[in-house]
mmCIF file of C-alpha atoms in Angstrom:
data_model
loop_
_atom_site.group_PDB
_atom_site.id
_atom_site.type_symbol
_atom_site.label_atom_id
_atom_site.label_comp_id
_atom_site.label_asym_id
_atom_site.label_seq_id
_atom_site.Cartn_x
_atom_site.Cartn_y
_atom_site.Cartn_z
ATOM 1 C CA MET A 1152 0.000 0.000 0.000
ATOM 2 C CA LYS A 1153 1.259 3.482 -0.838
ATOM 3 C CA LEU A 1154 -0.119 6.623 0.797
ATOM 4 C CA ASP A 1155 0.508 10.149 -0.479
ATOM 5 C CA PHE A 1156 -0.664 13.102 1.598
ATOM 6 C CA VAL A 1157 -1.251 16.277 -0.405
ATOM 7 C CA VAL A 1158 -1.999 19.842 0.604
ATOM 8 C CA GLN A 1159 -3.749 21.583 -2.264
ATOM 9 C CA ASP A 1160 -2.053 24.966 -2.227
ATOM 10 C CA PRO A 1161 -3.158 27.288 -5.069
ATOM 11 C CA SER A 1162 -0.309 29.671 -4.224
ATOM 12 C CA HIS A 1163 2.403 27.057 -4.874
ATOM 13 C CA ALA A 1164 3.563 26.154 -8.380
ATOM 14 C CA GLY A 1165 4.259 22.546 -7.367
ATOM 15 C CA THR A 1166 0.794 21.780 -6.052
ATOM 16 C CA THR A 1167 -1.407 19.000 -7.433
ATOM 17 C CA TYR A 1168 -5.052 19.940 -7.489
ATOM 18 C CA LEU A 1169 -7.654 17.422 -6.368
ATOM 19 C CA TYR A 1170 -9.068 17.705 -9.900
ATOM 20 C CA GLU A 1171 -5.752 16.422 -11.260
ATOM 21 C CA ALA A 1172 -5.414 13.653 -8.664
ATOM 22 C CA ILE A 1173 -8.860 12.366 -9.636
ATOM 23 C CA LEU A 1174 -7.913 12.375 -13.326
ATOM 24 C CA ARG A 1175 -4.753 10.393 -12.555
ATOM 25 C CA ALA A 1176 -6.861 7.761 -10.815
ATOM 26 C CA VAL A 1177 -9.483 7.705 -13.591
ATOM 27 C CA LEU A 1178 -6.747 6.955 -16.134
ATOM 28 C CA GLN A 1179 -6.224 3.589 -14.444
ATOM 29 C CA ALA A 1180 -9.781 2.842 -13.335
ATOM 30 C CA ARG A 1181 -12.688 0.769 -14.561
ATOM 31 C CA GLU A 1182 -15.031 1.894 -11.784
ATOM 32 C CA TRP A 1183 -15.345 5.096 -9.768
ATOM 33 C CA ARG A 1184 -17.764 5.618 -6.922
ATOM 34 C CA GLY A 1185 -17.817 8.703 -4.749
ATOM 35 C CA LEU A 1186 -19.528 10.277 -1.770
ATOM 36 C CA TYR A 1187 -19.469 14.073 -1.654
ATOM 37 C CA ALA A 1188 -21.255 16.551 0.585
ATOM 38 C CA PHE A 1189 -21.468 19.324 -1.988
ATOM 39 C CA ALA A 1190 -21.451 19.611 -5.770
ATOM 40 C CA THR A 1191 -21.930 22.559 -8.095
ATOM 41 C CA ARG A 1192 -22.662 22.686 -11.793
ATOM 42 C CA ASP A 1193 -19.239 24.075 -12.653
ATOM 43 C CA GLY A 1194 -17.405 21.433 -10.630
ATOM 44 C CA ILE A 1195 -19.396 18.497 -11.971
ATOM 45 C CA ASP A 1196 -19.450 19.714 -15.557
ATOM 46 C CA GLN A 1197 -15.730 20.425 -15.831
ATOM 47 C CA LEU A 1198 -14.726 17.121 -14.278
ATOM 48 C CA ILE A 1199 -17.168 14.694 -15.912
ATOM 49 C CA GLU A 1200 -16.789 16.295 -19.334
ATOM 50 C CA ASP A 1201 -13.001 16.000 -19.193
ATOM 51 C CA ARG A 1202 -11.565 13.880 -22.002
ATOM 52 C CA ILE A 1203 -10.009 11.390 -19.562
ATOM 53 C CA VAL A 1204 -13.328 10.774 -17.810
ATOM 54 C CA GLN A 1205 -15.125 10.571 -21.152
ATOM 55 C CA ASP A 1206 -12.636 7.993 -22.418
ATOM 56 C CA MET A 1207 -13.072 5.904 -19.286
ATOM 57 C CA MET A 1208 -16.861 5.757 -19.732
ATOM 58 C CA SER A 1209 -16.587 5.157 -23.482
ATOM 59 C CA GLY A 1210 -14.378 2.160 -22.709
ATOM 60 C CA GLY A 1211 -17.002 0.645 -20.416
ATOM 61 C CA GLY A 1212 -15.902 2.218 -17.142
ATOM 62 C CA ARG A 1213 -18.664 3.099 -14.692
ATOM 63 C CA ILE A 1214 -19.132 6.122 -12.445
ATOM 64 C CA GLY A 1215 -21.542 6.375 -9.537
ATOM 65 C CA LEU A 1216 -21.623 9.542 -7.447
ATOM 66 C CA VAL A 1217 -23.730 10.260 -4.377
ATOM 67 C CA VAL A 1218 -23.949 13.925 -3.372
ATOM 68 C CA GLY A 1219 -25.579 15.615 -0.423
ATOM 69 C CA VAL A 1220 -28.362 18.174 -0.594
ATOM 70 C CA ASP A 1221 -28.126 19.452 2.978
ATOM 71 C CA SER A 1222 -26.436 22.617 1.701
ATOM 72 C CA VAL A 1223 -24.711 24.164 -1.355
ATOM 73 C CA THR A 1224 -25.751 21.506 -3.922
ATOM 74 C CA ASN A 1225 -28.493 23.324 -5.782
ATOM 75 C CA ARG A 1226 -31.066 22.602 -8.453
ATOM 76 C CA VAL A 1227 -28.806 23.760 -11.304
ATOM 77 C CA ALA A 1228 -26.100 21.304 -10.232
ATOM 78 C CA LEU A 1229 -28.522 18.380 -10.043
ATOM 79 C CA GLU A 1230 -30.133 19.222 -13.373
ATOM 80 C CA ARG A 1231 -26.692 19.144 -14.950
ATOM 81 C CA MET A 1232 -26.097 15.726 -13.382
ATOM 82 C CA GLN A 1233 -29.386 14.558 -14.889
ATOM 83 C CA GLU A 1234 -28.212 15.732 -18.317
ATOM 84 C CA LEU A 1235 -24.938 13.867 -17.889
ATOM 85 C CA GLU A 1236 -26.834 10.694 -16.975
ATOM 86 C CA GLN A 1237 -28.852 10.999 -20.174
ATOM 87 C CA SER A 1238 -25.816 11.567 -22.385
ATOM 88 C CA HIS A 1239 -23.507 9.003 -20.727
ATOM 89 C CA ARG A 1240 -25.018 5.612 -20.017
ATOM 90 C CA ASN A 1241 -22.191 4.683 -17.640
ATOM 91 C CA PHE A 1242 -22.668 7.726 -15.409
ATOM 92 C CA ARG A 1243 -25.062 7.510 -12.453
ATOM 93 C CA ALA A 1244 -25.860 10.322 -10.023
ATOM 94 C CA SER A 1245 -27.767 9.988 -6.761
ATOM 95 C CA VAL A 1246 -28.418 12.130 -3.712
ATOM 96 C CA PHE A 1247 -28.308 11.356 -0.012
ATOM 97 C CA TRP A 1248 -31.752 12.259 1.280
ATOM 98 C CA ASN A 1249 -30.873 13.227 4.821
ATOM 99 C CA GLU A 1250 -33.614 13.450 7.415
ATOM 100 C CA SER A 1251 -31.371 13.289 10.460
ATOM 101 C CA ALA A 1252 -29.837 16.124 12.473
ATOM 102 C CA ALA A 1253 -26.350 15.105 11.321
ATOM 103 C CA LEU A 1254 -24.829 16.758 8.267
ATOM 104 C CA PHE A 1255 -23.946 14.527 5.297
ATOM 105 C CA HIS A 1256 -20.328 15.602 4.890
ATOM 106 C CA PRO A 1257 -18.010 12.966 3.274
ATOM 107 C CA LYS A 1258 -15.523 13.679 0.481
ATOM 108 C CA VAL A 1259 -14.220 10.366 -0.776
ATOM 109 C CA SER A 1260 -13.651 8.599 -4.088
ATOM 110 C CA ASP A 1261 -13.052 4.865 -4.489
ATOM 111 C CA PHE A 1262 -11.504 3.669 -7.758
ATOM 112 C CA VAL A 1263 -11.296 0.032 -8.850
ATOM 113 C CA LEU A 1264 -8.372 -0.232 -11.257
ATOM 114 C CA ASP A 1265 -7.952 -2.169 -14.489
ATOM 115 C CA ASP A 1266 -5.168 -4.231 -12.907
ATOM 116 C CA GLY A 1267 -7.290 -5.227 -9.904
ATOM 117 C CA GLY A 1268 -5.794 -2.654 -7.574
ATOM 118 C CA ARG A 1269 -7.617 0.164 -5.867
ATOM 119 C CA ILE A 1270 -7.169 3.883 -5.183
ATOM 120 C CA LEU A 1271 -8.916 5.844 -2.446
ATOM 121 C CA ILE A 1272 -8.862 9.629 -2.417
ATOM 122 C CA VAL A 1273 -10.070 11.012 0.898
ATOM 123 C CA GLY A 1274 -9.895 14.650 1.912
ATOM 124 C CA SER A 1275 -11.595 17.973 2.449
ATOM 125 C CA GLY A 1276 -12.423 18.967 -1.151
ATOM 126 C CA ASN A 1277 -15.912 18.762 -2.611
ATOM 127 C CA LEU A 1278 -17.013 18.483 -6.249
ATOM 128 C CA THR A 1279 -16.914 22.252 -6.646
ATOM 129 C CA PRO A 1280 -14.375 24.521 -8.375
ATOM 130 C CA GLY A 1281 -13.124 25.572 -4.960
ATOM 131 C CA GLY A 1282 -12.756 22.039 -3.663
ATOM 132 C CA LEU A 1283 -11.271 20.680 -6.865
ATOM 133 C CA ARG A 1284 -8.746 23.461 -7.509
ATOM 134 C CA GLY A 1285 -9.580 26.825 -5.937
ATOM 135 C CA ASN A 1286 -9.236 26.405 -2.188
ATOM 136 C CA PHE A 1287 -6.544 25.426 0.238
ATOM 137 C CA GLU A 1288 -7.535 21.799 0.872
ATOM 138 C CA ALA A 1289 -5.887 18.566 2.010
ATOM 139 C CA TYR A 1290 -6.360 15.020 0.782
ATOM 140 C CA ALA A 1291 -4.733 11.602 0.859
ATOM 141 C CA VAL A 1292 -4.278 9.243 -2.074
ATOM 142 C CA VAL A 1293 -4.075 5.599 -0.989
ATOM 143 C CA ARG A 1294 -2.921 3.106 -3.618
ATOM 144 C CA MET A 1295 -3.556 -0.595 -2.972
ATOM 145 C CA GLU A 1296 -2.058 -3.210 -5.246
ATOM 146 C CA ARG A 1297 -3.979 -6.251 -6.405
ATOM 147 C CA GLY A 1298 -4.166 -8.855 -3.656
ATOM 148 C CA GLU A 1299 -3.376 -6.513 -0.781
ATOM 149 C CA GLU A 1300 -5.615 -7.080 2.194
ATOM 150 C CA VAL A 1301 -7.000 -3.630 2.884
ATOM 151 C CA ASP A 1302 -10.512 -3.396 4.267
ATOM 152 C CA VAL A 1303 -12.642 -0.870 2.385
ATOM 153 C CA ASP A 1304 -15.913 -2.679 3.042
ATOM 154 C CA ALA A 1305 -17.202 0.283 5.063
ATOM 155 C CA PHE A 1306 -17.911 2.125 1.815
ATOM 156 C CA GLY A 1307 -20.241 -0.563 0.473
ATOM 157 C CA GLU A 1308 -21.729 -1.197 3.892
ATOM 158 C CA PHE A 1309 -22.650 2.473 4.188
ATOM 159 C CA LEU A 1310 -24.390 2.391 0.813
ATOM 160 C CA GLU A 1311 -26.311 -0.746 1.784
ATOM 161 C CA ARG A 1312 -27.216 0.557 5.244
ATOM 162 C CA HIS A 1313 -28.635 3.765 3.794
ATOM 163 C CA ALA A 1314 -30.038 2.375 0.566
ATOM 164 C CA GLY A 1315 -33.414 3.918 1.397
ATOM 165 C CA ARG A 1316 -31.878 7.374 1.654
ATOM 166 C CA ILE A 1317 -29.890 7.195 -1.567
ATOM 167 C CA ARG A 1318 -32.276 8.439 -4.215
ATOM 168 C CA SER A 1319 -32.235 9.216 -7.878
ATOM 169 C CA ILE A 1320 -32.727 12.841 -8.867
ATOM 170 C CA ASP A 1321 -36.443 13.493 -9.136
ATOM 171 C CA GLU A 1322 -38.661 16.567 -8.823
ATOM 172 C CA GLU A 1323 -38.890 16.322 -5.035
ATOM 173 C CA VAL A 1324 -35.101 16.245 -4.816
ATOM 174 C CA LEU A 1325 -34.826 19.185 -7.214
ATOM 175 C CA GLU A 1326 -37.285 21.224 -5.152
ATOM 176 C CA ARG A 1327 -35.308 20.565 -1.989
ATOM 177 C CA ALA A 1328 -32.038 21.518 -3.702
ATOM 178 C CA ALA A 1329 -33.616 24.710 -5.051
ATOM 179 C CA LYS A 1330 -33.575 26.060 -1.481
ATOM 180 C CA ASN A 1331 -29.777 25.880 -1.381
ATOM 181 C CA VAL A 1332 -27.961 29.062 -2.367
ATOM 182 C CA VAL A 1333 -24.413 29.007 -3.711
ATOM 183 C CA SER A 1334 -22.362 32.161 -3.398
ATOM 184 C CA PRO A 1335 -19.217 32.885 -5.398
ATOM 185 C CA GLY A 1336 -16.010 32.471 -3.458
ATOM 186 C CA PRO A 1337 -14.407 35.619 -2.031
ATOM 187 C CA ARG A 1338 -10.971 35.077 -3.594
ATOM 188 C CA THR A 1339 -11.844 36.362 -7.045
ATOM 189 C CA SER A 1340 -8.770 38.412 -7.915
ATOM 190 C CA GLY A 1341 -6.140 35.725 -7.435
ATOM 191 C CA ILE A 1342 -3.857 34.782 -4.556
ATOM 192 C CA MET A 1343 -0.660 36.729 -4.068
ATOM 193 C CA ALA A 1344 2.063 34.160 -4.573
ATOM 194 C CA THR A 1345 5.548 35.153 -5.584
ATOM 195 C CA ASP A 1346 6.631 31.533 -6.011
ATOM 196 C CA ILE A 1347 4.237 30.805 -8.888
ATOM 197 C CA LEU A 1348 6.248 32.760 -11.448
ATOM 198 C CA PRO A 1349 9.710 33.531 -10.040
ATOM 199 C CA ARG A 1350 12.231 35.703 -11.841
ATOM 200 C CA ARG A 1351 13.933 33.698 -14.591
ATOM 201 C CA ARG A 1352 16.448 34.502 -17.308
ATOM 202 C CA VAL A 1353 15.449 33.435 -20.796
ATOM 203 C CA GLY A 1354 17.229 33.188 -24.125
ATOM 204 C CA VAL A 1355 16.170 36.297 -26.067
ATOM 205 C CA THR A 1356 18.144 38.428 -28.488
ATOM 206 C CA GLN A 1357 19.725 40.515 -25.744
ATOM 207 C CA ALA A 1358 21.324 38.269 -23.152
ATOM 208 C CA ARG A 1359 20.588 40.604 -20.244
ATOM 209 C CA ARG A 1360 16.871 40.996 -20.957
ATOM 210 C CA THR A 1361 14.652 39.048 -18.580
ATOM 211 C CA VAL A 1362 11.053 38.131 -18.133
ATOM 212 C CA ALA A 1363 9.504 40.539 -15.644
ATOM 213 C CA ARG A 1364 8.882 39.365 -12.114
ATOM 214 C CA THR A 1365 5.203 38.471 -11.879
ATOM 215 C CA THR A 1366 2.818 37.066 -9.327
ATOM 216 C CA SER A 1367 -0.308 34.973 -9.556
ATOM 217 C CA ARG A 1368 -2.414 38.109 -9.552
ATOM 218 C CA ASN A 1369 -0.646 40.133 -12.224
ATOM 219 C CA ALA A 1370 1.070 37.738 -14.646
ATOM 220 C CA VAL A 1371 0.109 38.542 -18.247
ATOM 221 C CA LEU A 1372 0.806 36.613 -21.434
ATOM 222 C CA ILE A 1373 0.347 38.302 -24.822
ATOM 223 C CA ALA A 1374 0.289 35.871 -27.737
ATOM 224 C CA GLN A 1375 -0.046 36.512 -31.451
ATOM 225 C CA VAL A 1376 -2.144 33.708 -32.959
ATOM 226 C CA PRO A 1377 -1.003 31.918 -36.157
ATOM 227 C CA LYS A 1378 -3.445 30.630 -38.761
ATOM 228 C CA ALA A 1379 -2.216 27.063 -38.208
ATOM 229 C CA GLY A 1380 -3.901 25.448 -41.190
ATOM 230 C CA GLY A 1381 -7.387 26.706 -40.437
ATOM 231 C CA ARG A 1382 -7.740 25.286 -36.904
ATOM 232 C CA TRP A 1383 -6.482 28.476 -35.395
ATOM 233 C CA GLY A 1384 -8.600 28.185 -32.252
ATOM 234 C CA GLN A 1385 -6.126 25.507 -31.151
ATOM 235 C CA VAL A 1386 -3.423 28.011 -30.381
ATOM 236 C CA HIS A 1387 0.241 27.031 -30.633
ATOM 237 C CA PHE A 1388 2.595 27.822 -27.747
ATOM 238 C CA ASN A 1389 6.276 27.126 -27.258
ATOM 239 C CA ALA A 1390 7.701 24.969 -24.477
ATOM 240 C CA HIS A 1391 8.858 27.954 -22.424
ATOM 241 C CA VAL A 1392 5.358 29.445 -22.248
ATOM 242 C CA VAL A 1393 3.835 26.072 -21.370
ATOM 243 C CA ARG A 1394 6.288 25.568 -18.500
ATOM 244 C CA GLU A 1395 6.821 29.082 -17.190
ATOM 245 C CA TYR A 1396 3.456 30.762 -17.728
ATOM 246 C CA PHE A 1397 0.866 27.998 -17.815
ATOM 247 C CA ARG A 1398 2.941 26.044 -15.244
ATOM 248 C CA LEU A 1399 2.152 22.681 -16.812
ATOM 249 C CA ARG A 1400 4.288 19.680 -15.830
ATOM 250 C CA SER A 1401 2.062 16.720 -16.729
ATOM 251 C CA LEU A 1402 0.198 17.318 -19.980
ATOM 252 C CA GLU A 1403 -1.813 14.144 -19.465
ATOM 253 C CA THR A 1404 -3.693 15.154 -16.323
ATOM 254 C CA GLU A 1405 -3.043 18.839 -15.629
ATOM 255 C CA ARG A 1406 -5.451 21.388 -17.044
ATOM 256 C CA VAL A 1407 -5.624 25.133 -17.538
ATOM 257 C CA PHE A 1408 -8.911 26.793 -16.604
ATOM 258 C CA LEU A 1409 -9.765 29.664 -18.929
ATOM 259 C CA THR A 1410 -12.544 32.241 -18.701
ATOM 260 C CA GLY A 1411 -13.103 34.355 -21.788
ATOM 261 C CA VAL A 1412 -13.837 38.049 -21.288
ATOM 262 C CA SER A 1413 -15.737 40.003 -23.946
ATOM 263 C CA ALA A 1414 -15.291 43.597 -25.069
ATOM 264 C CA ASP A 1415 -17.944 44.754 -22.580
ATOM 265 C CA ALA A 1416 -16.006 43.102 -19.708
ATOM 266 C CA THR A 1417 -18.458 40.245 -19.157
ATOM 267 C CA ARG A 1418 -17.245 36.744 -18.413
ATOM 268 C CA GLY A 1419 -18.023 33.564 -20.312
ATOM 269 C CA GLU A 1420 -18.108 29.972 -19.114
ATOM 270 C CA VAL A 1421 -15.017 28.400 -17.577
ATOM 271 C CA GLU A 1422 -13.136 26.245 -20.099
ATOM 272 C CA ALA A 1423 -11.111 23.346 -18.671
ATOM 273 C CA ARG A 1424 -8.469 22.787 -21.339
ATOM 274 C CA ALA A 1425 -5.774 20.199 -21.846
ATOM 275 C CA CYS A 1426 -2.493 21.153 -23.481
ATOM 276 C CA VAL A 1427 -1.850 18.856 -26.446
ATOM 277 C CA TYR A 1428 1.638 18.207 -27.772
ATOM 278 C CA SER A 1429 2.051 17.703 -31.525
ATOM 279 C CA ALA A 1430 4.949 15.335 -32.087
ATOM 280 C CA GLY A 1431 5.213 16.084 -35.827
ATOM 281 C CA SER A 1432 7.654 18.371 -37.545
ATOM 282 C CA ASN A 1433 6.391 21.480 -35.731
ATOM 283 C CA ARG A 1434 6.581 19.959 -32.254
ATOM 284 C CA ASN A 1435 4.159 22.534 -30.876
ATOM 285 C CA TYR A 1436 1.991 22.649 -27.810
ATOM 286 C CA LYS A 1437 -1.663 23.554 -28.395
ATOM 287 C CA ILE A 1438 -4.367 24.898 -26.089
ATOM 288 C CA GLU A 1439 -7.855 25.476 -27.439
ATOM 289 C CA VAL A 1440 -9.652 28.751 -26.712
ATOM 290 C CA GLY A 1441 -13.406 28.919 -26.971
ATOM 291 C CA ALA A 1442 -13.467 32.588 -28.004
ATOM 292 C CA ALA A 1443 -12.220 31.629 -31.480
ATOM 293 C CA LYS A 1444 -15.023 29.148 -32.120
ATOM 294 C CA GLY A 1445 -16.986 29.998 -35.241
ATOM 295 C CA LEU A 1446 -14.723 32.891 -36.224
ATOM 296 C CA ALA A 1447 -12.877 33.034 -39.525
ATOM 297 C CA TYR A 1448 -9.199 33.824 -39.398
ATOM 298 C CA PRO A 1449 -8.709 37.442 -40.530
ATOM 299 C CA GLN A 1450 -7.505 38.068 -44.072
ATOM 300 C CA SER A 1451 -5.090 40.702 -42.821
ATOM 301 C CA GLY A 1452 -3.260 40.763 -39.503
ATOM 302 C CA ARG A 1453 -2.996 38.222 -36.688
ATOM 303 C CA PRO A 1454 -5.412 37.910 -33.752
ATOM 304 C CA VAL A 1455 -3.853 38.522 -30.340
ATOM 305 C CA LEU A 1456 -4.674 36.695 -27.112
ATOM 306 C CA ILE A 1457 -4.180 38.294 -23.706
ATOM 307 C CA PHE A 1458 -4.134 36.089 -20.601
ATOM 308 C CA VAL A 1459 -4.222 37.393 -17.036
ATOM 309 C CA THR A 1460 -3.468 34.938 -14.235
ATOM 310 C CA ARG A 1461 -5.999 34.661 -11.422
ATOM 311 C CA GLN A 1462 -4.419 31.674 -9.720
ATOM 312 C CA LEU A 1463 -2.106 28.777 -10.566
ATOM 313 C CA ARG A 1464 -3.318 27.436 -13.962
ATOM 314 C CA VAL A 1465 -6.462 29.644 -13.758
ATOM 315 C CA TYR A 1466 -6.762 32.570 -16.195
ATOM 316 C CA ASP A 1467 -9.010 35.252 -17.610
ATOM 317 C CA TYR A 1468 -8.358 35.816 -21.305
ATOM 318 C CA MET A 1469 -9.438 38.010 -24.193
ATOM 319 C CA LEU A 1470 -9.211 37.529 -27.950
ATOM 320 C CA VAL A 1471 -8.486 40.793 -29.792
ATOM 321 C CA MET A 1472 -9.078 40.748 -33.550
ATOM 322 C CA PRO A 1473 -7.703 43.163 -36.158
ATOM 323 C CA GLY A 1474 -9.959 46.219 -36.163
ATOM 324 C CA ASP A 1475 -11.084 45.723 -32.547
ATOM 325 C CA GLU A 1476 -10.598 48.489 -30.011
ATOM 326 C CA GLY A 1477 -7.066 48.335 -28.619
ATOM 327 C CA TYR A 1478 -5.758 45.956 -31.283
ATOM 328 C CA GLY A 1479 -2.980 48.231 -32.509
ATOM 329 C CA ARG A 1480 -1.755 48.967 -29.005
ATOM 330 C CA ILE A 1481 -1.685 45.340 -27.886
ATOM 331 C CA LEU A 1482 -0.057 44.187 -31.137
ATOM 332 C CA ASP A 1483 2.626 46.841 -30.715
ATOM 333 C CA LEU A 1484 3.202 45.808 -27.101
ATOM 334 C CA SER A 1485 3.583 42.158 -28.115
ATOM 335 C CA GLU A 1486 6.329 43.113 -30.549
ATOM 336 C CA ARG A 1487 8.177 45.516 -28.233
ATOM 337 C CA LEU A 1488 8.502 43.215 -25.215
ATOM 338 C CA PRO A 1489 11.103 40.425 -24.980
ATOM 339 C CA SER A 1490 9.600 37.132 -26.131
ATOM 340 C CA PRO A 1491 11.049 33.892 -24.728
ATOM 341 C CA GLY A 1492 11.323 30.731 -26.783
ATOM 342 C CA ARG A 1493 10.796 30.230 -30.491
ATOM 343 C CA GLY A 1494 7.912 31.150 -32.755
ATOM 344 C CA LEU A 1495 5.628 34.183 -32.823
ATOM 345 C CA PRO A 1496 5.846 36.799 -30.062
ATOM 346 C CA ARG A 1497 4.785 35.406 -26.663
ATOM 347 C CA PRO A 1498 5.929 38.017 -24.118
ATOM 348 C CA ILE A 1499 5.222 37.426 -20.435
ATOM 349 C CA THR A 1500 4.678 40.662 -18.521
ATOM 350 C CA ASP A 1501 2.390 42.123 -15.825
ATOM 351 C CA VAL A 1502 -0.840 44.105 -15.504
ATOM 352 C CA ALA A 1503 1.010 47.349 -14.857
ATOM 353 C CA THR A 1504 2.646 47.097 -18.285
ATOM 354 C CA LEU A 1505 -0.682 46.161 -19.883
ATOM 355 C CA ASP A 1506 -2.337 49.112 -18.163
ATOM 356 C CA ARG A 1507 0.273 51.566 -19.472
ATOM 357 C CA ALA A 1508 -0.174 50.273 -23.028
ATOM 358 C CA TRP A 1509 -3.977 49.906 -22.990
ATOM 359 C CA GLY A 1510 -5.611 51.298 -19.888
ATOM 360 C CA ASP A 1511 -9.115 50.528 -21.179
ATOM 361 C CA CYS A 1512 -8.422 46.833 -21.737
ATOM 362 C CA PRO A 1513 -11.557 44.989 -20.500
ATOM 363 C CA LEU A 1514 -9.394 42.448 -18.662
ATOM 364 C CA LEU A 1515 -8.322 45.244 -16.321
ATOM 365 C CA HIS A 1516 -11.918 46.156 -15.500
ATOM 366 C CA VAL A 1517 -13.726 42.826 -15.462
ATOM 367 C CA PRO A 1518 -16.022 42.346 -12.437
ATOM 368 C CA ALA A 1519 -15.228 39.742 -9.818
ATOM 369 C CA ALA A 1520 -15.427 36.133 -10.989
ATOM 370 C CA ALA A 1521 -18.929 34.700 -10.630
ATOM 371 C CA GLU A 1522 -17.878 31.051 -10.701
ATOM 372 C CA GLU A 1523 -19.363 29.012 -7.867
ATOM 373 C CA GLU A 1524 -16.238 28.225 -5.862
ATOM 374 C CA VAL A 1525 -17.327 26.809 -2.460
#
């Protein structure tokens, strides 16, 4: 048996989010059952719709989640779980119908692996953006090899003992959940963390030029977007940007969480994106951005993406097209700043520099994030 204890620390570049630990387990699993006190639409949707989870279910793997409705879990979350049940035959969602004075409060996942082993993930994080990646949390990952005598019967015994309280999502359940109110988390502007993006020297044309010191709250990436054979929404990045800005170490299970911001400073849906490595002649890294969906690549000029870091691997971003307000200023800034690595300009800077170049940039004035953290 192997036990790893993890503190989810969004201010530390080396942290492993609970979201990522679950994906690592799913990669090896043929069955996943979980008990969670709280779930929100954003948490459930981002996790279950992840490619790794989708591949597991497509290959015959089964998922059964039981969530509480004592608090936080609301009607919108449960309706999304209903939709997922309808679209994925191997996904089952239930609720714990609690009529006792005790709060239903577990946070545990049990994975049965393809090789006959088992993984338990037990900790403080719920199936919410905050629990999965936004909050300071703690959890343990227990790996049991095939044939090891470790007693996990209490999980099944609990389900059997409370079979009458574990219910499918019906109208009565939805009405009860509708009374729960979810408020956005208070940490909407990012966590100050000087160790996320420390000062580093990079190989640019002038040996003494360096990437500016940035923090989780003010790190900015400006990226000119190539046409890339027509699929330009899958934006190419060099290895330096992937490592030093997006802070990705394991492309298989780590994700970046992107929120598009429009010209009127309103936020879109959170996009949980994998970084895909193309092993062909270009050897590029690609991250898809939803803001480019349905747009034709301009006949003249390159689009420019601006990313502002809110937290480790969590970003607001804006797509600026030729002719848009501020395009000339942001294009000029991208070409004036030192750009690490190969390829098109990809300077890493800070919000103060962005503000001096384009003080009206919507990313500088976007309201607090409305994502349901919890």
